[in-house]
PDB file of C-alpha atoms in Angstrom:
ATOM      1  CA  UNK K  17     -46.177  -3.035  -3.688  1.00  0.00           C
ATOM      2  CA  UNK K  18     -46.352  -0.623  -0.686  1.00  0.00           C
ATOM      3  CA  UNK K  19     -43.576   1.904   0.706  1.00  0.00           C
ATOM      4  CA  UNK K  20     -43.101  -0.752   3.513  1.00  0.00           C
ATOM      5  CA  UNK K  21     -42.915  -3.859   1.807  1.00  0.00           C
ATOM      6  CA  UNK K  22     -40.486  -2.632  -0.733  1.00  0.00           C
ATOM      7  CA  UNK K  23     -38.168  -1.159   2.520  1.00  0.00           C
ATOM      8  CA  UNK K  24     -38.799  -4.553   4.153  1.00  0.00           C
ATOM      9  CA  UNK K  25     -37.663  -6.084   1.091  1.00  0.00           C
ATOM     10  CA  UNK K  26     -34.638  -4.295   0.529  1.00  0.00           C
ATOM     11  CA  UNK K  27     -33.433  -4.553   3.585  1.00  0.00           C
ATOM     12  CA  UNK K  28     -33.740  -8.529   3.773  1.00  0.00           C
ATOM     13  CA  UNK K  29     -32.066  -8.501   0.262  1.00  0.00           C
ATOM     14  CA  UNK K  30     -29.479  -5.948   1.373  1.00  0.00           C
ATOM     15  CA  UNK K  31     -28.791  -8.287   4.783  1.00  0.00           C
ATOM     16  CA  UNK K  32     -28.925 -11.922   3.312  1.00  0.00           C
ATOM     17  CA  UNK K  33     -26.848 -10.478   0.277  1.00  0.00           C
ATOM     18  CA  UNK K  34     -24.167 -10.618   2.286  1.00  0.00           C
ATOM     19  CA  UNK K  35     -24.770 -12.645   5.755  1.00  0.00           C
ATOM     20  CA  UNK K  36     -25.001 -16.388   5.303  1.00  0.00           C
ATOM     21  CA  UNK K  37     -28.574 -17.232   5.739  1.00  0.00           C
ATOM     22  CA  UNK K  38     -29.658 -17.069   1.532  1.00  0.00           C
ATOM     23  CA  UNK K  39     -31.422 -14.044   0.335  1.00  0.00           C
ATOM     24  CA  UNK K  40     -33.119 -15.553  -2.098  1.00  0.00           C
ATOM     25  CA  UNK K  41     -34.672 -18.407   0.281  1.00  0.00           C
ATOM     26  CA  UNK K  42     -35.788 -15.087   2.853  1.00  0.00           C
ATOM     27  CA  UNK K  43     -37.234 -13.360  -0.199  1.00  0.00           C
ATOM     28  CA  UNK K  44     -39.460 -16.677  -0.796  1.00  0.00           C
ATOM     29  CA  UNK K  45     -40.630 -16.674   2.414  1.00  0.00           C
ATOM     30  CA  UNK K  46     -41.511 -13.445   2.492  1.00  0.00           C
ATOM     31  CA  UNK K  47     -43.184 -12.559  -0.632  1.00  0.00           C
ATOM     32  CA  UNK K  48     -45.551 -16.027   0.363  1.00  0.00           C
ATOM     33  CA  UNK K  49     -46.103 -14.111   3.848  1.00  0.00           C
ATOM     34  CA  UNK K  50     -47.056 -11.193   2.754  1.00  0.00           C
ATOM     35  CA  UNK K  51     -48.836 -12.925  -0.607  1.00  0.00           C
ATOM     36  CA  UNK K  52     -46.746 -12.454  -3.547  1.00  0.00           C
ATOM     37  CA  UNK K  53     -46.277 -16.015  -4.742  1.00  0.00           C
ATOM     38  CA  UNK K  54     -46.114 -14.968  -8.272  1.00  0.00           C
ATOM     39  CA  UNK K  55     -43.249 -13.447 -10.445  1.00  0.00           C
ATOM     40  CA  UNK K  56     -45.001 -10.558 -12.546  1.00  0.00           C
ATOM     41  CA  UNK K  57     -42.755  -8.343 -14.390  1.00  0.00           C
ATOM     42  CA  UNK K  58     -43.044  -5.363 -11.361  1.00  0.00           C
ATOM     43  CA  UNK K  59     -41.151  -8.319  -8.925  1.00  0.00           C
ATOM     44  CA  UNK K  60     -38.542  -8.673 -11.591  1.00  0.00           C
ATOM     45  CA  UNK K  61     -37.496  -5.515 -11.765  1.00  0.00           C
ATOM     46  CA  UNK K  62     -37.954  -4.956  -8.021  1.00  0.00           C
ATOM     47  CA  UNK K  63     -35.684  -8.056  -7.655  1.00  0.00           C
ATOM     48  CA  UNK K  64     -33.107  -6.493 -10.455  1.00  0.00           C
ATOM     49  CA  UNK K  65     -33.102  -2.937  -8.423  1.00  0.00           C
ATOM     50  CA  UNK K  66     -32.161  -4.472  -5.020  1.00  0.00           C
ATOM     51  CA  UNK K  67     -29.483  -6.576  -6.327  1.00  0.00           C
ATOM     52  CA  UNK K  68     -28.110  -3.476  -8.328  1.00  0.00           C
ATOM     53  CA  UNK K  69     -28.042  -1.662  -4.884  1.00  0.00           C
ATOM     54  CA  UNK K  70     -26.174  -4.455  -2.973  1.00  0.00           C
ATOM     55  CA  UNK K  71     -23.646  -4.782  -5.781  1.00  0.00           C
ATOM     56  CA  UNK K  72     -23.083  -1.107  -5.600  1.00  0.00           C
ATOM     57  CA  UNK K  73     -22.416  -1.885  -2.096  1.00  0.00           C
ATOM     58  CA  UNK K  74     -19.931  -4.026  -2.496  1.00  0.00           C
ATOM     59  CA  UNK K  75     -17.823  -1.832  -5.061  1.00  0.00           C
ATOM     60  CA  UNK K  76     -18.188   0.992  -1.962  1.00  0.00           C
ATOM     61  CA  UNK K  77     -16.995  -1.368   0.594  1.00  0.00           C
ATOM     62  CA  UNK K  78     -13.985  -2.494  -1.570  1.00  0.00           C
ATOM     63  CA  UNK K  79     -13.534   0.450  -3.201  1.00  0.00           C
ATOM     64  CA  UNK K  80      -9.546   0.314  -2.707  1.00  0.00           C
ATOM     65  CA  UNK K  81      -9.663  -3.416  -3.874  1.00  0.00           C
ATOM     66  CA  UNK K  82     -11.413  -2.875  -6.876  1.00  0.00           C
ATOM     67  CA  UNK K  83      -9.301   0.723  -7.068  1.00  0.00           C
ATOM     68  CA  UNK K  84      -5.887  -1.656  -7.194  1.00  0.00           C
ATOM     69  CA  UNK K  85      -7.383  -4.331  -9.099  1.00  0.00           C
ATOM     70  CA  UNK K  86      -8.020  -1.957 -12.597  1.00  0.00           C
ATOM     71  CA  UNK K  87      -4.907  -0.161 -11.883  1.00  0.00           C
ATOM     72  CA  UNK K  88      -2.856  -3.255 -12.401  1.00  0.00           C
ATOM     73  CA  UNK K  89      -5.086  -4.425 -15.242  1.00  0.00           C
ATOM     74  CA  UNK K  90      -3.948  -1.176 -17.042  1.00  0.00           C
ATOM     75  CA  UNK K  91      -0.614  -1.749 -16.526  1.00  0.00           C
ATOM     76  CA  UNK K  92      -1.048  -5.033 -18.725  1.00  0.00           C
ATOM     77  CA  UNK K  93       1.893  -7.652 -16.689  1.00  0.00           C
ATOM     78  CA  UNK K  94       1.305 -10.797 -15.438  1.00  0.00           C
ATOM     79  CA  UNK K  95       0.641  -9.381 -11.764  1.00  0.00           C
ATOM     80  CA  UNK K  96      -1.492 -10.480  -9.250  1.00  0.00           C
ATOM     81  CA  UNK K  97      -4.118  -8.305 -10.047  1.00  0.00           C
ATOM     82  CA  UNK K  98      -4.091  -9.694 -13.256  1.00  0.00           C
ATOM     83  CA  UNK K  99      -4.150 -13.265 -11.762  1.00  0.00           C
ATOM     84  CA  UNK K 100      -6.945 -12.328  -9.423  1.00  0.00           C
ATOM     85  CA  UNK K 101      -9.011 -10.950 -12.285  1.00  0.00           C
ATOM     86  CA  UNK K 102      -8.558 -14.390 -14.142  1.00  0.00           C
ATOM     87  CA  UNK K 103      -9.518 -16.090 -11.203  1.00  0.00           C
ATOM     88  CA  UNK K 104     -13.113 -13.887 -10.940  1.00  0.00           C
ATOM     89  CA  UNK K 105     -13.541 -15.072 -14.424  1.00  0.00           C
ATOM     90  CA  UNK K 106     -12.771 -18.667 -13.785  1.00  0.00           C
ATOM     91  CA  UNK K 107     -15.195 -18.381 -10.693  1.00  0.00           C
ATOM     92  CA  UNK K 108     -18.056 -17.140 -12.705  1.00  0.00           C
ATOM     93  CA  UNK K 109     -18.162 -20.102 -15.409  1.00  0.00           C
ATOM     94  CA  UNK K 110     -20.358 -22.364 -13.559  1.00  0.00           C
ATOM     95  CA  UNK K 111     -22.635 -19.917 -12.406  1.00  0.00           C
ATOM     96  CA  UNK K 112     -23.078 -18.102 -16.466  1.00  0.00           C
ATOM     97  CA  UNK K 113     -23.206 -22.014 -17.588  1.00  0.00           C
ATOM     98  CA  UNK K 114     -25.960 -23.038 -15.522  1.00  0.00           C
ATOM     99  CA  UNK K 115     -28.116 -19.593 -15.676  1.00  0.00           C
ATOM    100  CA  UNK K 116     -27.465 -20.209 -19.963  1.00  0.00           C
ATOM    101  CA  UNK K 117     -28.334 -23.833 -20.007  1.00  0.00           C
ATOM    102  CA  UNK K 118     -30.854 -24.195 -17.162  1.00  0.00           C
ATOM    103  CA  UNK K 119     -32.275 -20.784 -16.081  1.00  0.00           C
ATOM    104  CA  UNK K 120     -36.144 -22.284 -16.468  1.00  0.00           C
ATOM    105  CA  UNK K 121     -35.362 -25.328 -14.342  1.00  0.00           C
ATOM    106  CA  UNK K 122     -34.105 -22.970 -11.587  1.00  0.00           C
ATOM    107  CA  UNK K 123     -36.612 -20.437 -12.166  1.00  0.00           C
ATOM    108  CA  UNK K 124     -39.433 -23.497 -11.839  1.00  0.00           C
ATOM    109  CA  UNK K 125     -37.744 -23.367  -7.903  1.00  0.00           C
ATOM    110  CA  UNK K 126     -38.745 -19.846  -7.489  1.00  0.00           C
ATOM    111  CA  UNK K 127     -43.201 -20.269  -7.495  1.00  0.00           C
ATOM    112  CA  UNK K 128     -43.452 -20.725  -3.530  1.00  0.00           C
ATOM    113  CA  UNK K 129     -41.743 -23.726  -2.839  1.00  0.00           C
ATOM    114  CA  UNK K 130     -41.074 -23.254   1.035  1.00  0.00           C
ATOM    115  CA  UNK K 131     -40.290 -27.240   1.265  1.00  0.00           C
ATOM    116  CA  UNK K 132     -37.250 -26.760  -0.606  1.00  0.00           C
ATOM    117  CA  UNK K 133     -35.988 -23.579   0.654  1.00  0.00           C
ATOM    118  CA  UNK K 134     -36.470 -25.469   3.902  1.00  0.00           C
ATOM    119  CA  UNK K 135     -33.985 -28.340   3.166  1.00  0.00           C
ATOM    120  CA  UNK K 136     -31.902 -25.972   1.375  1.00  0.00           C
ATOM    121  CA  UNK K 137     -31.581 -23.654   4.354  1.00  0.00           C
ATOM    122  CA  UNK K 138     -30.827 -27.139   6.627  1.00  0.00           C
ATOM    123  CA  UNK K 139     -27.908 -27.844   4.064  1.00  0.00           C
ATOM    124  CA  UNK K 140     -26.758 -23.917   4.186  1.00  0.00           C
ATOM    125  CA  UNK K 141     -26.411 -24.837   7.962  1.00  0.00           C
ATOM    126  CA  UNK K 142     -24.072 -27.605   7.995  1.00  0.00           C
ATOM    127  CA  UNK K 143     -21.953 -26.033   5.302  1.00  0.00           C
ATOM    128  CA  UNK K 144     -21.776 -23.070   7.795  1.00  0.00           C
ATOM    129  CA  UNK K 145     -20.880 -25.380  10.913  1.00  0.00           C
ATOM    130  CA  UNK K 146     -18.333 -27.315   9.085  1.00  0.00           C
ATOM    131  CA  UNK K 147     -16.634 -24.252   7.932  1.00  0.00           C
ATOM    132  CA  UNK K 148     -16.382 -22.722  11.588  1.00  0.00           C
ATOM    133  CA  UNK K 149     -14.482 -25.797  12.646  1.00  0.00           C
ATOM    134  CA  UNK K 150     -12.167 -25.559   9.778  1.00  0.00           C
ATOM    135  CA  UNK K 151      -8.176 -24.656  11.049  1.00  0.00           C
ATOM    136  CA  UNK K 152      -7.181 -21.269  10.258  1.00  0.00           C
ATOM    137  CA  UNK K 153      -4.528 -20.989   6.863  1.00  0.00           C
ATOM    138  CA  UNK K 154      -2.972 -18.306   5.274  1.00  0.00           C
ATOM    139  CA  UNK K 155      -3.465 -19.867   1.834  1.00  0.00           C
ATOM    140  CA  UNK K 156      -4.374 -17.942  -1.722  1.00  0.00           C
ATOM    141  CA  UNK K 157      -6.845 -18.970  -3.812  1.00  0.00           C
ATOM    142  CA  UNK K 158      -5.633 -20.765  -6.522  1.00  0.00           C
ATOM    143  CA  UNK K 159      -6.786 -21.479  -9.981  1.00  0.00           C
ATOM    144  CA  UNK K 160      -8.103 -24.355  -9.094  1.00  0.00           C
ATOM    145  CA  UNK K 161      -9.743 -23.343  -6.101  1.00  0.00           C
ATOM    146  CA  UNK K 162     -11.745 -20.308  -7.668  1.00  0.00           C
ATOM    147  CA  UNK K 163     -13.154 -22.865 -10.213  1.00  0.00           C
ATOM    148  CA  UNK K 164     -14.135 -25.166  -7.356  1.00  0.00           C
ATOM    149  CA  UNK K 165     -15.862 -22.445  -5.608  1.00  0.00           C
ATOM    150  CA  UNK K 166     -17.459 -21.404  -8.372  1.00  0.00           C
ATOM    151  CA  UNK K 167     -19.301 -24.473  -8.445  1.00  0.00           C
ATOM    152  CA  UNK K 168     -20.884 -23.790  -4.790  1.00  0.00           C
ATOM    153  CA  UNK K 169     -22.092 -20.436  -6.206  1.00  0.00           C
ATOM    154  CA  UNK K 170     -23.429 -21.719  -9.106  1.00  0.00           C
ATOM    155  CA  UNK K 171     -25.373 -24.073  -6.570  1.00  0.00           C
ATOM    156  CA  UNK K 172     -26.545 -21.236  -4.469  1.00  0.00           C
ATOM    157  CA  UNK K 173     -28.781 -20.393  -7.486  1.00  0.00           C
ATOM    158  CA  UNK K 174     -31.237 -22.665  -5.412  1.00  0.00           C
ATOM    159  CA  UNK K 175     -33.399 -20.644  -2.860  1.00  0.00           C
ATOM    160  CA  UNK K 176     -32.115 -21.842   0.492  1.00  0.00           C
ATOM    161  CA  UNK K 177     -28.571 -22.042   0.005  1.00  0.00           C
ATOM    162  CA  UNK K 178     -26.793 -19.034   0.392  1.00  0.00           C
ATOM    163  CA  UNK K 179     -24.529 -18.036  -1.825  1.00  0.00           C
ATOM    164  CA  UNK K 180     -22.024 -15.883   0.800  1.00  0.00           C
ATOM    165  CA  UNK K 181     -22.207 -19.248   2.610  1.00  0.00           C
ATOM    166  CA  UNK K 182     -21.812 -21.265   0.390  1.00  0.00           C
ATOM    167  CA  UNK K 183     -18.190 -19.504  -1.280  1.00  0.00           C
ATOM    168  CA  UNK K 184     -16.924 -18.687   1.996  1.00  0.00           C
ATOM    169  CA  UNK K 185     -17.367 -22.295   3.527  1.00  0.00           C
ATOM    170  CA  UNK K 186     -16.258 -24.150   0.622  1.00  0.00           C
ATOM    171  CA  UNK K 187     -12.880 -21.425   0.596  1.00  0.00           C
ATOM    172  CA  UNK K 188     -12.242 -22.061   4.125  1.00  0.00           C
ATOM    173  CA  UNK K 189     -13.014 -25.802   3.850  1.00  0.00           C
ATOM    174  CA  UNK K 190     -10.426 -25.658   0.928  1.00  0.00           C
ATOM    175  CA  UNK K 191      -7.623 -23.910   3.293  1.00  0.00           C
ATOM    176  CA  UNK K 192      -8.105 -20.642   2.124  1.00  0.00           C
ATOM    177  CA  UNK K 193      -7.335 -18.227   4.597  1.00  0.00           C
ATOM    178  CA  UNK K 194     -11.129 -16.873   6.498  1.00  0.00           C
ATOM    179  CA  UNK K 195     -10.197 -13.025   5.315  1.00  0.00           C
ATOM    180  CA  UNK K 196      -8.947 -13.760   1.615  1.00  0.00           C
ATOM    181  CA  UNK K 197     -12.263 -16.161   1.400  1.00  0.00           C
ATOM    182  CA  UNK K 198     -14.477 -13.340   2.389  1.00  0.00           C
ATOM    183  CA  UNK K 199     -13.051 -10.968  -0.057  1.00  0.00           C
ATOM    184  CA  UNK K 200     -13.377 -13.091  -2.686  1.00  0.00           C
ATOM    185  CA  UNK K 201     -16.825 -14.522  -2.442  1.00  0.00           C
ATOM    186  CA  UNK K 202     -18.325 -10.971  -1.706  1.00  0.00           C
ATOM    187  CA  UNK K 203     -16.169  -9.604  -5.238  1.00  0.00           C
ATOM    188  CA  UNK K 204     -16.672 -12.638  -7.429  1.00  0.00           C
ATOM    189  CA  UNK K 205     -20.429 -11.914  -7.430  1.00  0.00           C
ATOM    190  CA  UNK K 206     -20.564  -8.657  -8.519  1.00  0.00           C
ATOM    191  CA  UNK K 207     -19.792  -9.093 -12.496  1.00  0.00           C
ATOM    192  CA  UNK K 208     -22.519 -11.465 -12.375  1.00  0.00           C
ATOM    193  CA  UNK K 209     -25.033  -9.363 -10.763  1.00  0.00           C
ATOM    194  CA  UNK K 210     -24.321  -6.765 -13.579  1.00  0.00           C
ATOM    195  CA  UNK K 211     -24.229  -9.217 -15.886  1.00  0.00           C
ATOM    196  CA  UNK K 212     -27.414 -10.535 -15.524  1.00  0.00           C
ATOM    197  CA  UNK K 213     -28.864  -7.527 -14.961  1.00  0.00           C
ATOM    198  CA  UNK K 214     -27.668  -6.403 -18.637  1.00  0.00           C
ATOM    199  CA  UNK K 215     -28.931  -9.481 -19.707  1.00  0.00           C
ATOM    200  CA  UNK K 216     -32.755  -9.149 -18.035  1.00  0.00           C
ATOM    201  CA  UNK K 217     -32.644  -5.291 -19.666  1.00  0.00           C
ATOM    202  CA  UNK K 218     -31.334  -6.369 -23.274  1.00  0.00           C
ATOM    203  CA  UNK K 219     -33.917  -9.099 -22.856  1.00  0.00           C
ATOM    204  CA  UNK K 220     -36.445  -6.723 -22.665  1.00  0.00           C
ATOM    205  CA  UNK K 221     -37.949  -8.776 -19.343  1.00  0.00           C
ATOM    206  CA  UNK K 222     -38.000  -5.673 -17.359  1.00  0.00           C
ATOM    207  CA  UNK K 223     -40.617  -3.082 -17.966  1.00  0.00           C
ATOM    208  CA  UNK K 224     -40.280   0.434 -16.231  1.00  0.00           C
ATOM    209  CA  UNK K 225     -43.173   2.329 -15.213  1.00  0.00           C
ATOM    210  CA  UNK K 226     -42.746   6.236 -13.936  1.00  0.00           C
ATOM    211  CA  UNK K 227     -45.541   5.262 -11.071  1.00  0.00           C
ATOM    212  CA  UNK K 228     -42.642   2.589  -9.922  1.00  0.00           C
ATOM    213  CA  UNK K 229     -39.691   5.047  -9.309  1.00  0.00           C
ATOM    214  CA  UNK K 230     -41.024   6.114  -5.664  1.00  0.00           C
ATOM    215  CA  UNK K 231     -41.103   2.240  -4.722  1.00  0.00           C
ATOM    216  CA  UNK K 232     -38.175   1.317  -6.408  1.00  0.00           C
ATOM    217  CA  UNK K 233     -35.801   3.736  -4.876  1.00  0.00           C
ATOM    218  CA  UNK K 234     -37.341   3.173  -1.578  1.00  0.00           C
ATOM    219  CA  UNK K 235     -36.268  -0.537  -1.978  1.00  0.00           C
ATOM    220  CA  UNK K 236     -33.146   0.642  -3.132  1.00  0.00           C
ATOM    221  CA  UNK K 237     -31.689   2.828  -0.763  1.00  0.00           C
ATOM    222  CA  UNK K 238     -32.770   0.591   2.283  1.00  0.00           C
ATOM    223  CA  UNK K 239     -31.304  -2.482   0.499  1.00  0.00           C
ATOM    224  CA  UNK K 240     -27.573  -0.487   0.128  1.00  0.00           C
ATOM    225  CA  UNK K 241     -27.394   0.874   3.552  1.00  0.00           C
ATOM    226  CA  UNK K 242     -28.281  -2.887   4.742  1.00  0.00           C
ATOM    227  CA  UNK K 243     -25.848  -4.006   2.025  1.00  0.00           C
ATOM    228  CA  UNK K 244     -22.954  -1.752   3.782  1.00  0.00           C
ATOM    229  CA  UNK K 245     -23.573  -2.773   6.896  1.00  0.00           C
ATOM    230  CA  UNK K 246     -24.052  -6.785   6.435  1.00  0.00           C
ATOM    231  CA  UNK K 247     -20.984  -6.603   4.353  1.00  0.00           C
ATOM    232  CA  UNK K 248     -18.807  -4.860   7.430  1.00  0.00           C
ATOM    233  CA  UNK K 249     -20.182  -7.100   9.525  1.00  0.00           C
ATOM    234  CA  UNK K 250     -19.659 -10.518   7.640  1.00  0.00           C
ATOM    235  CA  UNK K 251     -16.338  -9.655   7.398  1.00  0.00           C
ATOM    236  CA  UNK K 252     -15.387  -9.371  10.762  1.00  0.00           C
ATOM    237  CA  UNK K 253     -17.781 -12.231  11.489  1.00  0.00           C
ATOM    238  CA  UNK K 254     -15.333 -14.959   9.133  1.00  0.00           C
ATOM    239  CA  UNK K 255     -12.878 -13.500  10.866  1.00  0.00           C
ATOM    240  CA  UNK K 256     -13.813 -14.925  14.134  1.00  0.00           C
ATOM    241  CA  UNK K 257     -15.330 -18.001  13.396  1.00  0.00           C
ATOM    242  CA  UNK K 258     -18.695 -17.238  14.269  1.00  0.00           C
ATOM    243  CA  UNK K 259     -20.713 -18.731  11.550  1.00  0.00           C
ATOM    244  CA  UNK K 260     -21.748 -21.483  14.052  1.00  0.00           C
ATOM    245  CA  UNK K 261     -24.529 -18.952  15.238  1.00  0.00           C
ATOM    246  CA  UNK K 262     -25.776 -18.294  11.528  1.00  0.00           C
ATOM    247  CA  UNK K 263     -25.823 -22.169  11.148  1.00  0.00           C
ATOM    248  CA  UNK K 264     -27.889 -22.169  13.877  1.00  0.00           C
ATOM    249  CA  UNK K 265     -30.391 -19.579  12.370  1.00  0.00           C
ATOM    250  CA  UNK K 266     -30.486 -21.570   9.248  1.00  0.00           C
ATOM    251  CA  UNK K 267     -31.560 -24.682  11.144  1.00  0.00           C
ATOM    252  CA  UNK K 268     -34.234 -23.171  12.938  1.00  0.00           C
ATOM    253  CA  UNK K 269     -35.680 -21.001   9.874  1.00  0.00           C
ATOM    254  CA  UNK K 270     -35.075 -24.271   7.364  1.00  0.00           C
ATOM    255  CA  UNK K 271     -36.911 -26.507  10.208  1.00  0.00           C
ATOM    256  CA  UNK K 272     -40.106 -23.272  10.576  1.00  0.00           C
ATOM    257  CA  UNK K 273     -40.503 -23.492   6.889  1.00  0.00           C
ATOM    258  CA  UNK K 274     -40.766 -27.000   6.163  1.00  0.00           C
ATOM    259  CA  UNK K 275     -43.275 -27.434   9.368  1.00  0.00           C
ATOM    260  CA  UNK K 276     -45.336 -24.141   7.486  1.00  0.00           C
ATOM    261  CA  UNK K 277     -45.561 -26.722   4.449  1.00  0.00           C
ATOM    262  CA  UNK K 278     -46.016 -29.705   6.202  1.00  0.00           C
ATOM    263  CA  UNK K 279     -49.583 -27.982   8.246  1.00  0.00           C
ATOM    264  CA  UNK K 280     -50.730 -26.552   5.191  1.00  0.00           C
ATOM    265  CA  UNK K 281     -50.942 -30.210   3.250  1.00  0.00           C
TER     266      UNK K 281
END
């Protein structure tokens, strides 16, 4: 992997991360354009690195969140930081059940198939649209609700539908007020994203070479500045309720990749 493709990379990882449009269905498409339809062990830990960065990102962003959030876990009450840390947990039970019980199945989805990232983007687009014309709440998410969003992001394991997209629509689609939805689809992901990276490195899956750290951090670095950035701006976006325009963007790209498929049979 070249200098450029790995800053290309990151910054579609860092961007998608965040901004409804499914970073793993962009990083399909891309690694067939620029001819990396396999998975060797060097796009594995590529792939681990930029969602390390865009993690980190998140933790920056929300720094006083996340600040609050373990202060009130060390004062061990009942508070809502307490509550809000159960919910995380609660959120992240379909997602660890599926990746224990059926991470091959969903891996079989990531070999090239442009076809399905191309329906899955089209879905990702009316999810999107029908959460933009959702009435504006003040609502909390409940108990209830962070397991039922927790379903869409276990979903979102499927290149094409994006996971941002995905929790955020099915939060405001629930009542949940567009702000509180945002915040806690962009910090529900991140003890997954370590956790799975733990699990890839205890796994022994990942395989570090010295002749990789040059590429790696260059994927890095441009994937958490992107990650900053998208993250800003996807906030203020749900804020708005301007999600129509990604839905559009989904439409078109879903609609390009399944006519790349259809011209190549």
């Amino acid at each position: 992997m070249s200098y450029f493709e790995a800053i290309i990379l990151g910054i579609i990882q860092g961007l998608t991360e965040f901004l409804p449009v499914s970073s793993s269905g962009h990083l399909e498409l891309m690694k067939v354009l620029l001819g990396d339809t396999s998975l060797p062990e060097e796009s594995l830990t590529f792939t681990v690195v930029l969602h390390f960065a865009t993690a980190l990102s998140t933790i920056v962003i929300f720094k006083n969140e996340v600040f609050q959030i373990l202060k009130g876990l060390f004062q061990f009450k009942w508070n809502n930081e307490l509550k809000f840390s159960l919910k995380i947990c609660i959120s992240m039970i379909p997602a660890v059940f599926a990746g224990l019980y059926f991470e091959d199945q969903f891996e079989a989805f990531f070999s090239g198939q442009i076809l399905l990232v191309g329906f899955m983007l089209i879905i990702t687009s009316l999810l999107l649209l029908f959460a933009d014309k959702a009435a504006n709440t003040t609502k909390n998410v409940s108990f209830f609700n962070a397991f039922v969003i927790g379903i869409s992001q276990a979903l979102a394991i499927l290149p094409g539908i994006s996971r941002s997209g995905a929790t955020i629509s099915s939060s405001v689609l629930l009542g949940i007020d567009r702000t509180k939805a945002a915040r806690f689809s962009f910090l529900m992901v991140v003890p997954l994203i370590f956790g799975k990276i733990s699990k890839d490195v205890l796994s022994g899956s990942i395989n570090f070479h010295s002749s990789q750290i040059g590429v790696l951090s260059v994927g890095f670095l441009a994937s958490f500045i992107a990650g900053l950035f998208a993250c800003k701006w996807m906030i203020a976006i749900v804020k708005k309720s301007k999600l129509s325009y990604f839905a559009l963007y989904c439409f078109i790209i879903g609609i390009i990749a399944i006519a790349i498929t259809l011209t190549k049979q």
